[in-house]
Short mmCIF file of N, CA, C and O in Angstrom, two decimals:
data_model
loop_
_atom_site.label_atom_id
_atom_site.label_comp_id
_atom_site.label_asym_id
_atom_site.label_seq_id
_atom_site.Cartn_x
_atom_site.Cartn_y
_atom_site.Cartn_z
N MET A 1 -51.16 -114.36 -4.81
CA MET A 1 -52.23 -115.03 -4.09
C MET A 1 -51.63 -115.96 -3.04
O MET A 1 -50.67 -116.66 -3.31
N GLN A 2 -52.22 -115.95 -1.87
CA GLN A 2 -51.71 -116.76 -0.78
C GLN A 2 -52.03 -118.24 -1.02
O GLN A 2 -53.12 -118.59 -1.45
N GLU A 3 -51.05 -119.10 -0.76
CA GLU A 3 -51.22 -120.54 -0.94
C GLU A 3 -52.19 -121.07 0.12
O GLU A 3 -52.16 -120.65 1.27
N LEU A 4 -53.05 -122.00 -0.30
CA LEU A 4 -53.97 -122.61 0.64
C LEU A 4 -53.20 -123.45 1.65
O LEU A 4 -52.25 -124.14 1.31
N MET A 5 -53.62 -123.36 2.89
CA MET A 5 -52.93 -124.07 3.95
C MET A 5 -53.74 -125.29 4.35
O MET A 5 -54.97 -125.23 4.44
N THR A 6 -53.06 -126.39 4.57
CA THR A 6 -53.70 -127.60 5.05
C THR A 6 -53.42 -127.70 6.54
O THR A 6 -52.26 -127.69 6.96
N ILE A 7 -54.48 -127.80 7.32
CA ILE A 7 -54.34 -127.94 8.77
C ILE A 7 -54.75 -129.36 9.12
O ILE A 7 -55.84 -129.80 8.77
N SER A 8 -53.88 -130.07 9.79
CA SER A 8 -54.14 -131.48 10.11
C SER A 8 -55.32 -131.62 11.08
O SER A 8 -55.60 -130.71 11.87
N GLU A 9 -55.96 -132.78 10.99
CA GLU A 9 -57.05 -133.09 11.91
C GLU A 9 -56.55 -133.07 13.35
O GLU A 9 -57.26 -132.62 14.25
N LYS A 10 -55.32 -133.53 13.55
CA LYS A 10 -54.75 -133.56 14.90
C LYS A 10 -54.66 -132.15 15.48
O LYS A 10 -55.03 -131.93 16.64
N LYS A 11 -54.19 -131.19 14.68
CA LYS A 11 -54.10 -129.81 15.16
C LYS A 11 -55.49 -129.23 15.43
O LYS A 11 -55.69 -128.52 16.40
N LEU A 12 -56.45 -129.54 14.56
CA LEU A 12 -57.81 -129.05 14.77
C LEU A 12 -58.43 -129.65 16.03
O LEU A 12 -59.11 -128.95 16.78
N GLU A 13 -58.17 -130.92 16.26
CA GLU A 13 -58.68 -131.57 17.48
C GLU A 13 -58.07 -130.94 18.73
O GLU A 13 -58.76 -130.71 19.72
N LYS A 14 -56.77 -130.66 18.67
CA LYS A 14 -56.10 -130.00 19.81
C LYS A 14 -56.71 -128.62 20.05
O LYS A 14 -56.98 -128.25 21.19
N LEU A 15 -56.90 -127.88 18.97
CA LEU A 15 -57.49 -126.55 19.10
C LEU A 15 -58.90 -126.63 19.69
O LEU A 15 -59.24 -125.87 20.60
N ALA A 16 -59.70 -127.55 19.18
CA ALA A 16 -61.07 -127.71 19.68
C ALA A 16 -61.07 -128.09 21.17
O ALA A 16 -61.87 -127.56 21.95
N LYS A 17 -60.17 -128.97 21.56
CA LYS A 17 -60.08 -129.37 22.97
C LYS A 17 -59.72 -128.18 23.85
O LYS A 17 -60.32 -127.96 24.89
N LYS A 18 -58.75 -127.39 23.40
CA LYS A 18 -58.31 -126.22 24.17
C LYS A 18 -59.42 -125.16 24.23
O LYS A 18 -59.65 -124.55 25.27
N LEU A 19 -60.12 -124.96 23.11
CA LEU A 19 -61.24 -124.01 23.11
C LEU A 19 -62.35 -124.48 24.02
O LEU A 19 -62.99 -123.68 24.71
N GLY A 20 -62.62 -125.78 23.99
CA GLY A 20 -63.65 -126.35 24.86
C GLY A 20 -63.37 -126.06 26.32
O GLY A 20 -64.27 -125.66 27.08
N LYS A 21 -62.12 -126.24 26.72
CA LYS A 21 -61.75 -125.95 28.11
C LYS A 21 -61.85 -124.46 28.40
O LYS A 21 -62.32 -124.06 29.45
N GLU A 22 -61.37 -123.63 27.47
CA GLU A 22 -61.36 -122.18 27.67
C GLU A 22 -62.77 -121.62 27.84
O GLU A 22 -63.03 -120.79 28.70
N PHE A 23 -63.69 -122.07 26.98
CA PHE A 23 -65.05 -121.54 26.98
C PHE A 23 -66.05 -122.44 27.71
O PHE A 23 -67.23 -122.14 27.76
N ASP A 24 -65.57 -123.55 28.26
CA ASP A 24 -66.42 -124.52 28.96
C ASP A 24 -67.58 -124.97 28.06
O ASP A 24 -68.76 -124.87 28.43
N ILE A 25 -67.21 -125.46 26.87
CA ILE A 25 -68.18 -125.95 25.89
C ILE A 25 -67.73 -127.32 25.41
O ILE A 25 -66.59 -127.74 25.65
N SER A 26 -68.61 -128.01 24.70
CA SER A 26 -68.27 -129.33 24.16
C SER A 26 -67.33 -129.20 22.97
O SER A 26 -67.21 -128.13 22.36
N ALA A 27 -66.70 -130.29 22.62
CA ALA A 27 -65.81 -130.31 21.45
C ALA A 27 -66.61 -129.99 20.19
O ALA A 27 -66.12 -129.30 19.30
N GLU A 28 -67.82 -130.49 20.11
CA GLU A 28 -68.68 -130.22 18.95
C GLU A 28 -68.94 -128.72 18.80
O GLU A 28 -68.84 -128.17 17.70
N GLU A 29 -69.24 -128.07 19.90
CA GLU A 29 -69.46 -126.62 19.87
C GLU A 29 -68.18 -125.87 19.49
O GLU A 29 -68.22 -124.89 18.76
N ALA A 30 -67.05 -126.36 20.00
CA ALA A 30 -65.77 -125.74 19.67
C ALA A 30 -65.49 -125.86 18.17
O ALA A 30 -65.05 -124.90 17.54
N PHE A 31 -65.76 -127.04 17.60
CA PHE A 31 -65.57 -127.22 16.15
C PHE A 31 -66.49 -126.30 15.37
O PHE A 31 -66.10 -125.77 14.33
N GLU A 32 -67.70 -126.06 15.85
CA GLU A 32 -68.61 -125.14 15.17
C GLU A 32 -68.01 -123.73 15.12
O GLU A 32 -68.07 -123.06 14.09
N ILE A 33 -67.42 -123.30 16.21
CA ILE A 33 -66.78 -121.98 16.26
C ILE A 33 -65.58 -121.94 15.31
O ILE A 33 -65.40 -120.98 14.57
N ILE A 34 -64.79 -123.00 15.33
CA ILE A 34 -63.62 -123.07 14.46
C ILE A 34 -64.03 -122.94 13.00
O ILE A 34 -63.45 -122.16 12.25
N TYR A 35 -65.04 -123.69 12.59
CA TYR A 35 -65.45 -123.66 11.18
C TYR A 35 -66.19 -122.37 10.83
O TYR A 35 -66.11 -121.90 9.70
N GLU A 36 -66.87 -121.79 11.80
CA GLU A 36 -67.53 -120.49 11.57
C GLU A 36 -66.50 -119.41 11.28
O GLU A 36 -66.72 -118.51 10.48
N GLU A 37 -65.36 -119.49 11.93
CA GLU A 37 -64.29 -118.50 11.80
C GLU A 37 -63.07 -119.10 11.09
O GLU A 37 -61.93 -118.81 11.43
N TRP A 38 -63.33 -119.93 10.08
CA TRP A 38 -62.28 -120.70 9.42
C TRP A 38 -61.15 -119.83 8.85
O TRP A 38 -59.97 -120.17 8.99
N GLU A 39 -61.48 -118.74 8.22
CA GLU A 39 -60.43 -117.88 7.64
C GLU A 39 -59.47 -117.39 8.71
O GLU A 39 -58.25 -117.36 8.50
N LEU A 40 -60.01 -117.01 9.85
CA LEU A 40 -59.17 -116.57 10.97
C LEU A 40 -58.29 -117.72 11.47
O LEU A 40 -57.10 -117.54 11.74
N VAL A 41 -58.87 -118.90 11.59
CA VAL A 41 -58.11 -120.07 12.05
C VAL A 41 -56.96 -120.37 11.09
O VAL A 41 -55.83 -120.59 11.52
N GLU A 42 -57.23 -120.34 9.79
CA GLU A 42 -56.17 -120.57 8.81
C GLU A 42 -55.05 -119.53 8.94
O GLU A 42 -53.87 -119.87 8.91
N GLU A 43 -55.45 -118.29 9.07
CA GLU A 43 -54.48 -117.20 9.20
C GLU A 43 -53.61 -117.39 10.45
O GLU A 43 -52.39 -117.23 10.40
N LEU A 44 -54.24 -117.76 11.56
CA LEU A 44 -53.50 -117.94 12.81
C LEU A 44 -52.57 -119.14 12.74
O LEU A 44 -51.44 -119.08 13.23
N PHE A 45 -53.01 -120.25 12.13
CA PHE A 45 -52.12 -121.40 11.98
C PHE A 45 -50.96 -121.07 11.05
O PHE A 45 -49.84 -121.54 11.27
N ALA A 46 -51.19 -120.27 10.04
CA ALA A 46 -50.11 -119.87 9.13
C ALA A 46 -49.06 -119.06 9.88
O ALA A 46 -47.86 -119.21 9.63
N ARG A 47 -49.50 -118.23 10.81
CA ARG A 47 -48.57 -117.39 11.57
C ARG A 47 -47.92 -118.10 12.74
O ARG A 47 -46.74 -117.90 13.02
N HIS A 48 -48.69 -118.90 13.48
CA HIS A 48 -48.22 -119.42 14.76
C HIS A 48 -47.93 -120.92 14.80
O HIS A 48 -47.29 -121.39 15.73
N LYS A 49 -48.45 -121.68 13.87
CA LYS A 49 -48.17 -123.11 13.69
C LYS A 49 -48.71 -124.03 14.78
O LYS A 49 -49.25 -125.07 14.50
N LYS A 50 -48.55 -123.70 16.03
CA LYS A 50 -48.92 -124.59 17.15
C LYS A 50 -50.33 -124.28 17.67
O LYS A 50 -50.72 -123.11 17.77
N ALA A 51 -51.07 -125.33 18.04
CA ALA A 51 -52.45 -125.18 18.50
C ALA A 51 -52.53 -124.30 19.75
O ALA A 51 -53.46 -123.50 19.88
N LYS A 52 -51.57 -124.41 20.65
CA LYS A 52 -51.60 -123.62 21.88
C LYS A 52 -51.54 -122.12 21.57
O LYS A 52 -52.33 -121.33 22.09
N ALA A 53 -50.61 -121.72 20.71
CA ALA A 53 -50.48 -120.31 20.34
C ALA A 53 -51.69 -119.84 19.55
O ALA A 53 -52.19 -118.73 19.76
N VAL A 54 -52.18 -120.70 18.67
CA VAL A 54 -53.37 -120.35 17.88
C VAL A 54 -54.55 -120.13 18.81
O VAL A 54 -55.30 -119.16 18.67
N LYS A 55 -54.71 -121.00 19.79
CA LYS A 55 -55.83 -120.87 20.74
C LYS A 55 -55.77 -119.55 21.48
O LYS A 55 -56.78 -118.85 21.60
N GLU A 56 -54.59 -119.16 21.94
CA GLU A 56 -54.46 -117.91 22.68
C GLU A 56 -54.87 -116.71 21.83
O GLU A 56 -55.62 -115.85 22.28
N HIS A 57 -54.39 -116.67 20.60
CA HIS A 57 -54.73 -115.57 19.71
C HIS A 57 -56.19 -115.65 19.25
O HIS A 57 -56.87 -114.63 19.15
N PHE A 58 -56.67 -116.86 19.01
CA PHE A 58 -58.05 -117.06 18.57
C PHE A 58 -59.04 -116.60 19.64
O PHE A 58 -60.01 -115.92 19.34
N VAL A 59 -58.76 -116.94 20.88
CA VAL A 59 -59.63 -116.53 22.00
C VAL A 59 -59.70 -115.01 22.08
O VAL A 59 -60.78 -114.44 22.23
N ARG A 60 -58.55 -114.36 21.95
CA ARG A 60 -58.55 -112.88 21.97
C ARG A 60 -59.39 -112.32 20.84
O ARG A 60 -60.17 -111.39 21.04
N GLU A 61 -59.22 -112.88 19.65
CA GLU A 61 -59.97 -112.40 18.49
C GLU A 61 -61.47 -112.65 18.65
O GLU A 61 -62.29 -111.78 18.36
N ILE A 62 -61.83 -113.84 19.11
CA ILE A 62 -63.24 -114.18 19.32
C ILE A 62 -63.86 -113.27 20.37
O ILE A 62 -64.97 -112.77 20.21
N ASN A 63 -63.13 -113.04 21.45
CA ASN A 63 -63.63 -112.14 22.49
C ASN A 63 -63.86 -110.74 21.92
O ASN A 63 -64.83 -110.08 22.27
N ASP A 64 -62.97 -110.29 21.07
CA ASP A 64 -63.10 -108.97 20.46
C ASP A 64 -64.27 -108.94 19.47
O ASP A 64 -65.07 -108.00 19.48
N ILE A 65 -64.37 -109.96 18.63
CA ILE A 65 -65.43 -110.02 17.62
C ILE A 65 -66.81 -110.05 18.27
O ILE A 65 -67.72 -109.32 17.88
N TYR A 66 -66.96 -110.90 19.27
CA TYR A 66 -68.28 -111.10 19.91
C TYR A 66 -68.43 -110.32 21.21
O TYR A 66 -69.44 -110.45 21.88
N ARG A 67 -67.42 -109.55 21.56
CA ARG A 67 -67.43 -108.73 22.78
C ARG A 67 -67.71 -109.56 24.04
O ARG A 67 -68.52 -109.22 24.88
N ILE A 68 -67.01 -110.68 24.14
CA ILE A 68 -67.12 -111.54 25.31
C ILE A 68 -66.08 -111.07 26.30
O ILE A 68 -64.92 -110.86 25.97
N VAL A 69 -66.45 -110.95 27.54
CA VAL A 69 -65.52 -110.48 28.57
C VAL A 69 -64.96 -111.63 29.34
O VAL A 69 -65.49 -112.61 29.55
#
């Protein structure tokens, strides 16, 4: 069984800020997306560690999931 990962508030805030800029949405809306797709966020942080890399992969995944161009 995979160990539960703890993601710091600082990393989540960085990710939300970067998503907000990418999608031109508020930080609150970005946090909603993050928590809606929490399992994916955990998986990406486990693989990539840094908010910048997580954001890049997360945006690709979100675009694919929701078919955003």
